[in-house]
Amino acid sequence: MSSSNSVTVQILDKEYSIICPQEERSNLVSAARYLDGKMREIRSSGKVIGADRIAVMAALNITHDLLHRQERPDVQASGSTREQVRDLLERVDLALSNDQEQPKG
């Protein structure tokens, strides 16, 4: 795979290299920054320990916010937004699983 299709994002002090079409790079970087912010909020609360648990809690919080917005008639999200969120969550899951498979140094 070509590194030109790859974008590196940093989430909770770890770097993830994610394959992404050129036209989606800015969206991916924005999503990563948003996720990083949410994960840092959760970590700083001190109630959740461990990157995996923090990631799951952040995903649940973000999903809850998205679904709550969809229920409000004045702020309806399109089906494509739901697909984009699902795609981004899959990418995060893949990056986390790849990170866990790599030997720790």
PDB file of C-alpha atoms in Angstrom:
ATOM      1  CA  MET A   1       0.000   0.000   0.000  1.00  0.00           C
ATOM      2  CA  SER A   2       1.240   3.430  -0.817  1.00  0.00           C
ATOM      3  CA  SER A   3       2.104   5.777   2.039  1.00  0.00           C
ATOM      4  CA  SER A   4       0.608   8.609  -0.040  1.00  0.00           C
ATOM      5  CA  ASN A   5      -2.814   7.169   0.873  1.00  0.00           C
ATOM      6  CA  SER A   6      -1.855   7.091   4.527  1.00  0.00           C
ATOM      7  CA  VAL A   7      -2.400   9.793   7.118  1.00  0.00           C
ATOM      8  CA  THR A   8      -0.893   9.697  10.592  1.00  0.00           C
ATOM      9  CA  VAL A   9      -3.012  10.906  13.480  1.00  0.00           C
ATOM     10  CA  GLN A  10      -2.234  11.087  17.169  1.00  0.00           C
ATOM     11  CA  ILE A  11      -4.818   9.907  19.675  1.00  0.00           C
ATOM     12  CA  LEU A  12      -4.104   9.790  23.393  1.00  0.00           C
ATOM     13  CA  ASP A  13      -0.337  10.108  22.893  1.00  0.00           C
ATOM     14  CA  LYS A  14      -0.145   7.305  20.305  1.00  0.00           C
ATOM     15  CA  GLU A  15       0.319   7.614  16.570  1.00  0.00           C
ATOM     16  CA  TYR A  16      -1.895   5.720  14.141  1.00  0.00           C
ATOM     17  CA  SER A  17      -1.271   5.484  10.428  1.00  0.00           C
ATOM     18  CA  ILE A  18      -4.572   5.125   8.596  1.00  0.00           C
ATOM     19  CA  ILE A  19      -5.209   4.571   4.909  1.00  0.00           C
ATOM     20  CA  CYS A  20      -7.456   7.353   3.710  1.00  0.00           C
ATOM     21  CA  PRO A  21      -8.423   8.865   0.344  1.00  0.00           C
ATOM     22  CA  GLN A  22      -6.861  12.276  -0.222  1.00  0.00           C
ATOM     23  CA  GLU A  23     -10.249  14.018  -0.246  1.00  0.00           C
ATOM     24  CA  GLU A  24     -11.106  12.614   3.206  1.00  0.00           C
ATOM     25  CA  ARG A  25      -7.861  13.516   4.978  1.00  0.00           C
ATOM     26  CA  SER A  26      -9.076  16.725   6.599  1.00  0.00           C
ATOM     27  CA  ASN A  27     -12.229  14.974   7.837  1.00  0.00           C
ATOM     28  CA  LEU A  28     -10.160  12.144   9.295  1.00  0.00           C
ATOM     29  CA  VAL A  29      -7.772  14.545  11.021  1.00  0.00           C
ATOM     30  CA  SER A  30     -10.720  16.490  12.458  1.00  0.00           C
ATOM     31  CA  ALA A  31     -12.340  13.280  13.674  1.00  0.00           C
ATOM     32  CA  ALA A  32      -9.075  12.157  15.277  1.00  0.00           C
ATOM     33  CA  ARG A  33      -8.686  15.495  17.067  1.00  0.00           C
ATOM     34  CA  TYR A  34     -12.260  15.306  18.304  1.00  0.00           C
ATOM     35  CA  LEU A  35     -11.781  11.720  19.502  1.00  0.00           C
ATOM     36  CA  ASP A  36      -8.487  12.627  21.153  1.00  0.00           C
ATOM     37  CA  GLY A  37     -10.206  15.448  23.027  1.00  0.00           C
ATOM     38  CA  LYS A  38     -13.017  13.180  24.210  1.00  0.00           C
ATOM     39  CA  MET A  39     -10.568  10.482  25.308  1.00  0.00           C
ATOM     40  CA  ARG A  40      -8.468  13.029  27.215  1.00  0.00           C
ATOM     41  CA  GLU A  41     -11.588  14.293  28.991  1.00  0.00           C
ATOM     42  CA  ILE A  42     -12.445  10.761  30.070  1.00  0.00           C
ATOM     43  CA  ARG A  43      -8.875   9.998  31.147  1.00  0.00           C
ATOM     44  CA  SER A  44      -8.609  13.207  33.158  1.00  0.00           C
ATOM     45  CA  SER A  45     -11.799  12.362  35.050  1.00  0.00           C
ATOM     46  CA  GLY A  46      -9.870   9.489  36.635  1.00  0.00           C
ATOM     47  CA  LYS A  47     -12.949   7.250  36.561  1.00  0.00           C
ATOM     48  CA  VAL A  48     -11.810   5.084  33.644  1.00  0.00           C
ATOM     49  CA  ILE A  49      -8.391   3.439  33.431  1.00  0.00           C
ATOM     50  CA  GLY A  50      -6.819   1.856  30.367  1.00  0.00           C
ATOM     51  CA  ALA A  51      -6.708   3.069  26.768  1.00  0.00           C
ATOM     52  CA  ASP A  52      -9.123   0.385  25.546  1.00  0.00           C
ATOM     53  CA  ARG A  53     -11.753   1.288  28.139  1.00  0.00           C
ATOM     54  CA  ILE A  54     -11.264   4.994  27.518  1.00  0.00           C
ATOM     55  CA  ALA A  55     -11.717   4.397  23.752  1.00  0.00           C
ATOM     56  CA  VAL A  56     -14.920   2.430  24.314  1.00  0.00           C
ATOM     57  CA  MET A  57     -16.331   5.089  26.651  1.00  0.00           C
ATOM     58  CA  ALA A  58     -15.441   7.833  24.152  1.00  0.00           C
ATOM     59  CA  ALA A  59     -17.095   5.862  21.322  1.00  0.00           C
ATOM     60  CA  LEU A  60     -20.218   5.365  23.433  1.00  0.00           C
ATOM     61  CA  ASN A  61     -20.364   9.051  24.366  1.00  0.00           C
ATOM     62  CA  ILE A  62     -19.864  10.196  20.773  1.00  0.00           C
ATOM     63  CA  THR A  63     -22.454   7.708  19.496  1.00  0.00           C
ATOM     64  CA  HIS A  64     -24.907   8.797  22.182  1.00  0.00           C
ATOM     65  CA  ASP A  65     -24.445  12.440  21.166  1.00  0.00           C
ATOM     66  CA  LEU A  66     -24.920  11.578  17.488  1.00  0.00           C
ATOM     67  CA  LEU A  67     -28.080   9.553  18.108  1.00  0.00           C
ATOM     68  CA  HIS A  68     -29.475  12.249  20.404  1.00  0.00           C
ATOM     69  CA  ARG A  69     -28.973  14.836  17.672  1.00  0.00           C
ATOM     70  CA  GLN A  70     -30.714  12.586  15.148  1.00  0.00           C
ATOM     71  CA  GLU A  71     -33.773  12.394  17.399  1.00  0.00           C
ATOM     72  CA  ARG A  72     -34.120  16.165  17.396  1.00  0.00           C
ATOM     73  CA  PRO A  73     -36.120  17.240  14.332  1.00  0.00           C
ATOM     74  CA  ASP A  74     -34.162  20.482  13.865  1.00  0.00           C
ATOM     75  CA  VAL A  75     -30.779  18.717  13.706  1.00  0.00           C
ATOM     76  CA  GLN A  76     -31.302  15.595  11.581  1.00  0.00           C
ATOM     77  CA  ALA A  77     -28.162  13.830  10.409  1.00  0.00           C
ATOM     78  CA  SER A  78     -28.169  12.174   7.013  1.00  0.00           C
ATOM     79  CA  GLY A  79     -27.646   8.466   6.443  1.00  0.00           C
ATOM     80  CA  SER A  80     -24.235   9.261   5.001  1.00  0.00           C
ATOM     81  CA  THR A  81     -23.203  10.804   8.327  1.00  0.00           C
ATOM     82  CA  ARG A  82     -24.117   7.575  10.088  1.00  0.00           C
ATOM     83  CA  GLU A  83     -22.059   5.617   7.536  1.00  0.00           C
ATOM     84  CA  GLN A  84     -19.089   7.954   8.003  1.00  0.00           C
ATOM     85  CA  VAL A  85     -19.209   7.515  11.772  1.00  0.00           C
ATOM     86  CA  ARG A  86     -19.450   3.739  11.373  1.00  0.00           C
ATOM     87  CA  ASP A  87     -16.492   3.808   8.952  1.00  0.00           C
ATOM     88  CA  LEU A  88     -14.397   5.911  11.328  1.00  0.00           C
ATOM     89  CA  LEU A  89     -15.200   3.595  14.244  1.00  0.00           C
ATOM     90  CA  GLU A  90     -14.125   0.624  12.131  1.00  0.00           C
ATOM     91  CA  ARG A  91     -10.855   2.397  11.306  1.00  0.00           C
ATOM     92  CA  VAL A  92     -10.222   3.112  14.985  1.00  0.00           C
ATOM     93  CA  ASP A  93     -10.974  -0.524  15.870  1.00  0.00           C
ATOM     94  CA  LEU A  94      -8.566  -1.688  13.157  1.00  0.00           C
ATOM     95  CA  ALA A  95      -5.846   0.708  14.308  1.00  0.00           C
ATOM     96  CA  LEU A  96      -6.267  -0.402  17.924  1.00  0.00           C
ATOM     97  CA  SER A  97      -6.155  -4.085  16.989  1.00  0.00           C
ATOM     98  CA  ASN A  98      -3.060  -3.548  14.818  1.00  0.00           C
ATOM     99  CA  ASP A  99      -1.405  -1.664  17.682  1.00  0.00           C
ATOM    100  CA  GLN A 100      -2.075  -4.533  20.088  1.00  0.00           C
ATOM    101  CA  GLU A 101      -0.645  -7.092  17.651  1.00  0.00           C
ATOM    102  CA  GLN A 102       2.690  -5.263  17.379  1.00  0.00           C
ATOM    103  CA  PRO A 103       5.331  -6.378  19.892  1.00  0.00           C
ATOM    104  CA  LYS A 104       5.874  -3.961  22.742  1.00  0.00           C
ATOM    105  CA  GLY A 105       9.357  -2.489  22.876  1.00  0.00           C
TER     106      GLY A 105
END
